[in-house]
């Protein structure tokens, strides 16, 4: 990225573009499946606390971790396989700042309707189903904690609220990008920027704000500025 800032011509080779696309979807799908695993973990911890140590033992955790990365790899390799079969005649100018499926497909010199349909079903439908499943799981968890003590309820709501914020920030742009036909819209670049740059920067900040020591330090810092 730093090299590109100082280059007049922003050029990326075909192999590098495919590699970038692969890792974008591999890591993105891996994180998406990780959020699903986290939701399952929170459900067991809050709704079935007595079974937690039995169900979420280290072997199960390792199996879930392996499954989510294998799922990300399978998702990404399907995307790459469909792209590699397309003919590209040029001029190959991407209408974005990185290589992704919608932009690369537009460069193909053939009818891409069937490929776009497969891409939407692979990325869009998968993203939408995971999003709806996550919302349903957190709704069940929040409904379950209604009858708990105020301290337990506060802790559960705090944990779930953080996860729900992350879910909306990650899945909102992804659903906008991948659940519709690949037609250029003015908002595409802004949403892509949020999805690939802003959200990853916000992610650790959102999780860190759950730390009591960080909250206490931020309050002291804010109070100093208010007093001054």
Short mmCIF file of C-alpha atoms in Angstrom, two decimals:
data_model
loop_
_atom_site.label_atom_id
_atom_site.label_comp_id
_atom_site.label_asym_id
_atom_site.label_seq_id
_atom_site.Cartn_x
_atom_site.Cartn_y
_atom_site.Cartn_z
CA UNK A 1 0.00 0.00 0.00
CA UNK A 2 2.84 2.39 0.87
CA UNK A 3 4.54 1.63 -2.46
CA UNK A 4 1.30 2.34 -4.33
CA UNK A 5 0.98 5.73 -2.62
CA UNK A 6 4.22 6.85 -4.28
CA UNK A 7 3.59 5.25 -7.69
CA UNK A 8 1.98 7.28 -10.44
CA UNK A 9 0.55 4.19 -12.14
CA UNK A 10 -1.45 1.90 -9.89
CA UNK A 11 -0.77 -1.47 -11.50
CA UNK A 12 -1.33 -4.97 -10.16
CA UNK A 13 -0.51 -8.18 -12.01
CA UNK A 14 -3.14 -10.80 -12.77
CA UNK A 15 -1.58 -13.31 -10.34
CA UNK A 16 -1.33 -10.72 -7.58
CA UNK A 17 -4.94 -9.71 -8.16
CA UNK A 18 -6.14 -13.31 -7.85
CA UNK A 19 -3.98 -13.78 -4.74
CA UNK A 20 -5.43 -10.64 -3.18
CA UNK A 21 -8.95 -11.80 -4.01
CA UNK A 22 -8.27 -15.23 -2.49
CA UNK A 23 -6.99 -13.89 0.83
CA UNK A 24 -9.72 -11.25 1.00
CA UNK A 25 -12.43 -13.92 0.89
CA UNK A 26 -10.45 -16.52 2.85
CA UNK A 27 -9.92 -14.19 5.83
CA UNK A 28 -13.32 -12.52 5.45
CA UNK A 29 -15.24 -15.81 5.42
CA UNK A 30 -13.05 -17.11 8.25
CA UNK A 31 -13.99 -14.12 10.40
CA UNK A 32 -17.65 -14.53 9.45
CA UNK A 33 -17.63 -18.17 10.57
CA UNK A 34 -15.70 -17.13 13.70
CA UNK A 35 -18.60 -14.83 14.65
CA UNK A 36 -20.96 -17.79 14.23
CA UNK A 37 -18.77 -19.90 16.54
CA UNK A 38 -18.62 -17.04 19.06
CA UNK A 39 -22.43 -16.82 19.03
CA UNK A 40 -22.65 -20.57 19.66
CA UNK A 41 -20.13 -20.22 22.51
CA UNK A 42 -22.14 -17.38 24.11
CA UNK A 43 -25.36 -19.37 23.75
CA UNK A 44 -23.90 -22.36 25.62
CA UNK A 45 -22.27 -20.13 28.28
CA UNK A 46 -25.44 -18.12 29.00
CA UNK A 47 -28.29 -20.54 28.25
CA UNK A 48 -26.61 -23.85 29.22
CA UNK A 49 -23.95 -22.85 31.77
CA UNK A 50 -23.84 -26.25 33.51
CA UNK A 51 -22.95 -27.98 30.22
CA UNK A 52 -20.39 -25.40 29.09
CA UNK A 53 -17.22 -27.14 30.31
CA UNK A 54 -18.44 -30.42 28.79
CA UNK A 55 -19.63 -29.11 25.42
CA UNK A 56 -16.89 -26.50 24.87
CA UNK A 57 -13.90 -28.60 25.85
CA UNK A 58 -10.51 -27.94 24.14
CA UNK A 59 -11.05 -30.69 21.56
CA UNK A 60 -14.36 -29.17 20.45
CA UNK A 61 -12.78 -25.68 20.33
CA UNK A 62 -9.93 -26.93 18.13
CA UNK A 63 -12.43 -28.73 15.86
CA UNK A 64 -14.54 -25.57 15.50
CA UNK A 65 -11.44 -23.51 14.78
CA UNK A 66 -10.32 -25.96 12.09
CA UNK A 67 -13.84 -26.08 10.61
CA UNK A 68 -14.17 -22.31 10.30
CA UNK A 69 -10.81 -21.95 8.49
CA UNK A 70 -11.61 -24.88 6.21
CA UNK A 71 -14.95 -23.22 5.49
CA UNK A 72 -13.20 -19.96 4.66
CA UNK A 73 -10.75 -21.79 2.39
CA UNK A 74 -13.55 -23.67 0.57
CA UNK A 75 -15.54 -20.46 0.08
CA UNK A 76 -12.52 -18.58 -1.27
CA UNK A 77 -11.28 -21.34 -3.56
CA UNK A 78 -14.72 -21.51 -5.24
CA UNK A 79 -14.55 -17.74 -5.91
CA UNK A 80 -11.06 -18.05 -7.42
CA UNK A 81 -11.98 -21.10 -9.51
CA UNK A 82 -14.90 -19.25 -11.13
CA UNK A 83 -12.73 -16.19 -11.86
CA UNK A 84 -9.91 -18.25 -13.41
CA UNK A 85 -12.29 -19.67 -16.04
CA UNK A 86 -13.20 -16.21 -17.36
CA UNK A 87 -11.49 -14.72 -20.45
CA UNK A 88 -10.03 -11.21 -20.09
CA UNK A 89 -9.37 -9.23 -23.28
CA UNK A 90 -8.52 -5.79 -21.90
CA UNK A 91 -8.35 -2.95 -21.13
CA UNK A 92 -8.17 -4.34 -17.60
CA UNK A 93 -8.84 -1.31 -15.41
CA UNK A 94 -10.43 -2.01 -12.03
CA UNK A 95 -13.03 0.47 -10.82
CA UNK A 96 -11.91 0.20 -7.20
CA UNK A 97 -8.83 0.32 -4.97
CA UNK A 98 -8.51 -3.48 -4.55
CA UNK A 99 -9.34 -6.71 -6.37
CA UNK A 100 -12.73 -8.16 -5.54
CA UNK A 101 -15.19 -10.38 -7.37
CA UNK A 102 -17.64 -7.67 -8.61
CA UNK A 103 -14.87 -5.53 -10.13
CA UNK A 104 -12.91 -8.41 -11.70
CA UNK A 105 -16.03 -9.96 -13.26
CA UNK A 106 -16.81 -6.69 -15.06
CA UNK A 107 -13.51 -7.01 -16.95
CA UNK A 108 -14.41 -10.36 -18.53
CA UNK A 109 -15.16 -10.25 -22.27
CA UNK A 110 -18.00 -12.75 -22.15
CA UNK A 111 -21.51 -13.12 -20.76
CA UNK A 112 -21.05 -13.38 -16.98
CA UNK A 113 -24.70 -13.78 -15.92
CA UNK A 114 -24.30 -17.41 -14.83
CA UNK A 115 -21.03 -16.67 -13.00
CA UNK A 116 -22.58 -13.66 -11.24
CA UNK A 117 -25.49 -15.85 -10.14
CA UNK A 118 -23.06 -18.41 -8.71
CA UNK A 119 -21.07 -15.68 -6.99
CA UNK A 120 -24.19 -14.16 -5.43
CA UNK A 121 -25.33 -17.57 -4.18
CA UNK A 122 -21.85 -18.36 -2.84
CA UNK A 123 -21.09 -15.02 -1.18
CA UNK A 124 -24.40 -13.19 -0.86
CA UNK A 125 -26.66 -16.03 0.25
CA UNK A 126 -24.04 -17.39 2.66
CA UNK A 127 -23.54 -13.94 4.19
CA UNK A 128 -27.27 -13.30 4.51
CA UNK A 129 -27.98 -16.70 6.12
CA UNK A 130 -25.14 -16.26 8.63
CA UNK A 131 -26.38 -12.75 9.45
CA UNK A 132 -29.98 -13.88 10.04
CA UNK A 133 -28.77 -16.90 12.04
CA UNK A 134 -26.63 -14.67 14.26
CA UNK A 135 -29.48 -12.23 14.89
CA UNK A 136 -31.78 -15.11 15.79
CA UNK A 137 -29.22 -16.63 18.18
CA UNK A 138 -28.62 -13.34 20.00
CA UNK A 139 -32.37 -12.73 20.20
CA UNK A 140 -32.74 -16.13 21.93
CA UNK A 141 -29.86 -15.31 24.31
CA UNK A 142 -31.28 -11.89 25.23
CA UNK A 143 -34.73 -13.39 25.75
CA UNK A 144 -33.20 -16.05 28.02
CA UNK A 145 -31.37 -13.54 30.25
CA UNK A 146 -34.57 -11.61 31.06
CA UNK A 147 -35.22 -13.85 34.06
CA UNK A 148 -31.68 -13.76 35.43
CA UNK A 149 -30.30 -11.61 38.24
CA UNK A 150 -29.43 -8.00 37.46
CA UNK A 151 -25.66 -8.66 37.65
CA UNK A 152 -25.80 -11.70 35.35
CA UNK A 153 -28.15 -9.87 32.98
CA UNK A 154 -25.84 -6.85 32.81
CA UNK A 155 -22.81 -9.01 32.00
CA UNK A 156 -24.65 -11.02 29.34
CA UNK A 157 -26.13 -7.92 27.70
CA UNK A 158 -22.70 -6.23 27.67
CA UNK A 159 -21.11 -9.23 25.92
CA UNK A 160 -23.94 -9.66 23.42
CA UNK A 161 -24.13 -5.94 22.63
CA UNK A 162 -20.46 -5.90 21.60
CA UNK A 163 -20.94 -8.94 19.37
CA UNK A 164 -24.11 -7.54 17.81
CA UNK A 165 -22.33 -4.25 16.95
CA UNK A 166 -19.54 -6.23 15.26
CA UNK A 167 -22.10 -8.34 13.37
CA UNK A 168 -23.89 -5.27 11.97
CA UNK A 169 -20.64 -3.49 11.06
CA UNK A 170 -19.28 -6.54 9.25
CA UNK A 171 -22.38 -8.02 7.62
CA UNK A 172 -24.11 -4.75 6.64
CA UNK A 173 -21.56 -3.75 3.96
CA UNK A 174 -21.01 -7.39 2.91
CA UNK A 175 -24.74 -7.88 2.28
CA UNK A 176 -24.87 -4.62 0.29
CA UNK A 177 -21.94 -5.70 -1.90
CA UNK A 178 -22.62 -9.40 -2.49
CA UNK A 179 -26.41 -9.96 -2.36
CA UNK A 180 -27.27 -8.04 -5.54
CA UNK A 181 -26.28 -8.27 -9.22
CA UNK A 182 -22.85 -6.79 -9.88
CA UNK A 183 -23.97 -3.38 -11.10
CA UNK A 184 -21.90 -0.30 -10.31
CA UNK A 185 -23.42 2.12 -7.79
CA UNK A 186 -22.03 5.39 -6.50
CA UNK A 187 -21.95 4.04 -2.94
CA UNK A 188 -19.88 0.96 -3.86
CA UNK A 189 -16.46 2.48 -3.19
CA UNK A 190 -17.54 4.07 0.09
CA UNK A 191 -19.03 0.79 1.31
CA UNK A 192 -15.92 -1.11 0.16
CA UNK A 193 -13.70 1.36 2.03
CA UNK A 194 -15.73 0.87 5.20
CA UNK A 195 -15.79 -2.91 4.78
CA UNK A 196 -12.06 -3.38 4.13
CA UNK A 197 -10.42 -0.48 6.03
CA UNK A 198 -12.69 1.26 8.57
CA UNK A 199 -14.29 -1.88 10.06
CA UNK A 200 -10.97 -3.70 10.71
CA UNK A 201 -9.67 -0.55 12.45
CA UNK A 202 -12.81 -0.26 14.58
CA UNK A 203 -12.92 -3.95 15.46
CA UNK A 204 -10.20 -3.97 18.15
CA UNK A 205 -11.43 -0.63 19.53
CA UNK A 206 -14.94 -1.98 20.07
CA UNK A 207 -13.66 -5.09 21.86
CA UNK A 208 -11.15 -3.08 23.91
CA UNK A 209 -13.88 -0.77 25.22
CA UNK A 210 -15.33 -3.75 27.10
CA UNK A 211 -12.18 -3.81 29.25
CA UNK A 212 -12.87 -2.11 32.60
CA UNK A 213 -9.32 -0.77 32.91
CA UNK A 214 -9.53 0.85 29.48
CA UNK A 215 -12.91 2.38 30.36
CA UNK A 216 -11.51 3.75 33.63
CA UNK A 217 -8.46 5.25 31.89
CA UNK A 218 -10.63 6.87 29.20
CA UNK A 219 -12.92 8.41 31.87
CA UNK A 220 -9.90 9.88 33.68
CA UNK A 221 -8.54 11.25 30.41
CA UNK A 222 -11.89 12.80 29.46
CA UNK A 223 -12.31 14.28 32.93
CA UNK A 224 -8.89 15.93 32.65
CA UNK A 225 -9.89 17.60 29.38
CA UNK A 226 -13.26 18.64 30.80
CA UNK A 227 -11.61 20.18 33.86
CA UNK A 228 -9.05 22.01 31.72
#
